[in-house]
């Protein structure tokens, strides 16, 4: 079975990132609880740069090696172009899914909907985006119906489709979205994961979460607020 579909068809309730990643596990157990890390390297190591101290604490300047999401442009559920240009200066949460998924997505997408509702009706510049990993199937009308059935507010949550090659490259190279980072997947394979990715207003990756975990959902909400506070400094 294609690796892209296999992960989603059989939800793994006992999945433990520590067993998969070992010492390379993406963890926020160390560092500054009042600030979010940046990430660097092929294994997406979190690190906390120093901040200047004065009359008030200044936001840390992202170091050159920090992972930054490159510019992209796809098509959303309303058949409109949507990408980094529309997200400029905004905090956003991203994930990868597909509409025919019967394993992970029915568990993770409603949880992400809960995160979205926490911020959707409040002032601020928070958005959510979900990239489909089967863009040949998930056309804008298909995405629109999927979003309607899920109760998604399209005003600030966009379901994106486009070039499969570009989506997969973005997923692997910029988000590290393949669950198994120790093996090299073929270009036509993509191991779907339950992760979500928090990106700051400058396009830097600032958080990686397992959406199936209750603690991580709480962390996402708290970390979005941290980034919003960081913007006001």
Coordinates of C-alpha atoms in Angstrom, one line a residue:
X1 CA 0.0 0.0 0.0
X2 CA 1.2 3.5 -0.8
X3 CA 2.9 5.0 2.3
X4 CA 0.8 8.1 1.9
X5 CA -2.4 6.2 2.6
X6 CA -1.2 3.5 4.9
X7 CA -0.6 5.8 7.9
X8 CA -4.1 7.3 7.7
X9 CA -6.0 4.1 7.1
X10 CA -4.9 2.5 10.4
X11 CA -4.8 4.9 13.3
X12 CA -2.0 4.0 15.8
X13 CA -3.3 4.9 19.2
X14 CA -0.1 3.7 20.9
X15 CA 2.2 5.9 18.8
X16 CA 5.0 7.2 21.0
X17 CA 7.3 9.8 19.4
X18 CA 10.0 9.0 21.9
X19 CA 10.2 5.5 20.6
X20 CA 10.4 6.7 17.0
X21 CA 12.8 9.7 17.5
X22 CA 14.8 8.7 20.5
X23 CA 17.2 11.5 21.4
X24 CA 16.0 13.5 18.4
X25 CA 12.5 13.7 19.7
X26 CA 11.1 17.2 19.2
X27 CA 10.5 18.3 22.8
X28 CA 9.8 21.5 24.7
X29 CA 10.7 20.0 28.1
X30 CA 13.9 22.1 28.2
X31 CA 14.2 25.9 27.5
X32 CA 12.3 29.0 28.5
X33 CA 8.7 28.4 29.3
X34 CA 7.9 32.1 28.7
X35 CA 9.2 32.1 25.1
X36 CA 8.8 29.7 22.2
X37 CA 11.8 28.1 20.5
X38 CA 13.0 28.4 17.0
X39 CA 14.1 25.2 15.1
X40 CA 17.3 24.3 13.2
X41 CA 18.9 21.4 11.4
X42 CA 17.5 18.4 9.6
X43 CA 16.2 17.0 12.8
X44 CA 14.4 20.2 13.7
X45 CA 16.2 20.8 17.0
X46 CA 14.5 23.4 19.2
X47 CA 16.6 26.3 20.6
X48 CA 16.0 29.5 22.5
X49 CA 18.1 32.5 21.4
X50 CA 19.0 35.1 24.0
X51 CA 16.9 38.2 24.3
X52 CA 18.0 41.7 25.2
X53 CA 17.1 43.0 28.7
X54 CA 16.3 46.6 29.5
X55 CA 13.3 48.6 30.7
X56 CA 11.3 45.9 29.0
X57 CA 12.2 42.5 27.5
X58 CA 12.6 42.7 23.8
X59 CA 11.5 39.9 21.4
X60 CA 14.4 37.6 20.4
X61 CA 15.7 38.2 16.9
X62 CA 15.6 35.0 14.9
X63 CA 19.1 33.6 14.1
X64 CA 20.2 32.9 10.6
X65 CA 20.0 29.2 11.0
X66 CA 16.3 29.2 12.2
X67 CA 13.9 27.3 9.9
X68 CA 11.7 29.6 8.0
X69 CA 8.7 28.5 5.8
X70 CA 9.5 29.6 2.2
X71 CA 7.0 31.6 0.1
X72 CA 4.2 29.4 -1.3
X73 CA 0.9 30.0 -3.2
X74 CA -1.8 27.4 -3.5
X75 CA -5.6 27.4 -4.1
X76 CA -8.1 27.3 -1.3
X77 CA -11.6 25.7 -0.9
X78 CA -13.2 28.8 -2.6
X79 CA -10.9 28.4 -5.7
X80 CA -8.9 31.5 -4.7
X81 CA -5.2 31.9 -4.5
X82 CA -4.0 31.7 -1.0
X83 CA -0.5 31.5 0.4
X84 CA 2.4 33.2 2.2
X85 CA 1.4 36.6 0.7
X86 CA -2.0 36.5 2.5
X87 CA -0.3 35.2 5.7
X88 CA 2.3 38.0 5.8
X89 CA 2.5 39.4 9.3
X90 CA 0.1 36.7 10.7
X91 CA 0.5 33.8 13.1
X92 CA -0.7 30.6 11.7
X93 CA -1.2 26.9 12.5
X94 CA -0.6 24.4 9.7
X95 CA -1.3 20.7 9.2
X96 CA -1.5 18.1 6.5
X97 CA -4.6 16.0 5.8
X98 CA -6.7 14.5 3.0
X99 CA -10.5 14.4 2.7
X100 CA -10.7 10.6 2.2
X101 CA -8.6 9.9 5.3
X102 CA -10.3 7.4 7.6
X103 CA -7.7 7.1 10.3
X104 CA -5.8 10.1 11.7
X105 CA -7.8 13.0 10.2
X106 CA -11.2 12.2 11.7
X107 CA -9.4 12.4 15.1
X108 CA -7.2 15.4 14.5
X109 CA -9.3 17.8 12.4
X110 CA -12.1 18.2 15.0
X111 CA -9.4 18.9 17.6
X112 CA -7.9 21.6 15.4
X113 CA -11.4 23.0 14.9
X114 CA -11.6 23.4 18.7
X115 CA -8.3 25.4 18.6
X116 CA -9.6 27.5 15.7
X117 CA -12.9 28.3 17.6
X118 CA -10.8 29.5 20.5
X119 CA -9.5 32.4 18.4
X120 CA -11.8 32.7 15.4
X121 CA -14.2 35.3 17.0
X122 CA -11.5 37.3 18.8
X123 CA -9.4 40.2 17.5
X124 CA -6.0 39.3 16.4
X125 CA -4.1 38.0 13.4
X126 CA -4.3 34.2 13.7
X127 CA -5.1 31.9 10.8
X128 CA -5.1 28.2 10.1
X129 CA -4.2 26.3 7.0
X130 CA -4.5 22.7 6.1
X131 CA -2.6 21.3 3.1
X132 CA -4.1 18.3 1.3
X133 CA -1.7 15.5 0.5
X134 CA -4.0 14.2 -2.3
X135 CA -4.4 17.4 -4.4
X136 CA -5.4 15.4 -7.5
X137 CA -8.5 14.2 -5.6
X138 CA -9.1 17.2 -3.3
X139 CA -10.2 19.9 -5.7
X140 CA -11.6 23.2 -4.3
X141 CA -15.3 21.9 -4.5
X142 CA -14.3 18.8 -2.6
X143 CA -12.4 20.8 0.0
X144 CA -15.3 23.2 0.4
X145 CA -17.8 20.4 1.1
X146 CA -15.4 18.7 3.5
X147 CA -15.0 22.0 5.4
X148 CA -18.7 22.6 5.5
X149 CA -19.3 19.1 6.8
X150 CA -16.7 19.7 9.5
X151 CA -18.1 23.1 10.4
X152 CA -15.0 25.0 9.5
X153 CA -15.1 28.8 9.5
X154 CA -13.5 29.6 6.1
X155 CA -12.9 33.3 7.1
X156 CA -9.6 32.3 8.9
X157 CA -9.1 28.6 8.1
X158 CA -8.1 27.7 4.6
X159 CA -8.0 24.2 3.0
X160 CA -5.3 24.3 0.4
X161 CA -4.7 22.3 -2.8
X162 CA -2.1 22.6 -5.6
X163 CA 0.9 20.9 -7.0
X164 CA 1.5 17.6 -5.3
X165 CA 5.3 17.9 -5.8
X166 CA 5.4 21.4 -4.3
X167 CA 3.2 20.4 -1.3
X168 CA 5.4 17.3 -0.5
X169 CA 8.6 19.3 -0.8
X170 CA 7.2 22.0 1.5
X171 CA 6.0 19.3 4.0
X172 CA 9.4 17.5 4.1
X173 CA 11.9 20.3 3.8
X174 CA 10.2 23.1 5.8
X175 CA 7.9 21.4 8.2
X176 CA 9.5 18.0 8.6
X177 CA 6.0 16.5 8.4
X178 CA 7.0 12.9 7.6
X179 CA 6.5 10.9 10.8
X180 CA 9.6 8.8 10.2
X181 CA 12.4 11.2 9.8
X182 CA 15.1 8.4 9.8
X183 CA 14.0 6.9 6.5
X184 CA 14.0 8.5 3.0
X185 CA 10.5 8.2 1.4
X186 CA 10.1 8.1 -2.3
X187 CA 8.9 11.2 -4.0
X188 CA 5.5 9.6 -4.5
X189 CA 5.2 8.6 -0.9
X190 CA 4.4 10.8 2.1
X191 CA 3.9 9.4 5.5
X192 CA 0.9 11.3 6.9
X193 CA 1.3 12.4 10.5
X194 CA -0.8 13.8 13.4
X195 CA 1.4 16.9 13.8
X196 CA 0.5 20.5 13.6
X197 CA 3.0 23.3 13.1
X198 CA 2.9 26.8 14.5
X199 CA 4.5 29.6 12.5
X200 CA 5.1 33.2 13.7
X201 CA 4.3 36.4 11.9
X202 CA 7.8 36.4 10.3
X203 CA 7.3 32.9 8.8
X204 CA 9.6 31.1 11.3
X205 CA 8.6 27.7 12.6
X206 CA 8.0 28.0 16.4
X207 CA 6.1 24.9 17.5
X208 CA 5.5 21.3 16.6
X209 CA 2.7 19.4 18.2
X210 CA 1.0 16.0 18.3
X211 CA -2.7 16.9 17.8
X212 CA -3.9 13.5 19.3
X213 CA -2.5 14.5 22.7
X214 CA -4.8 16.6 25.0
X215 CA -1.7 18.3 26.5
X216 CA -0.5 19.3 23.1
X217 CA -3.9 20.9 22.2
X218 CA -3.6 22.9 25.4
X219 CA -0.1 23.8 24.5
X220 CA -1.1 25.0 21.0
X221 CA -3.6 27.4 22.5
X222 CA -1.2 28.7 25.1
X223 CA 1.6 29.1 22.6
X224 CA -0.5 31.0 20.1
X225 CA -1.2 33.5 23.0
X226 CA 2.5 33.6 23.7
X227 CA 3.2 34.6 20.1
X228 CA 0.5 37.2 20.2
X229 CA 2.1 38.7 23.2
X230 CA 5.5 38.5 21.5
X231 CA 4.1 40.7 18.7
X232 CA 3.2 43.4 21.1
X233 CA 6.6 43.7 22.7

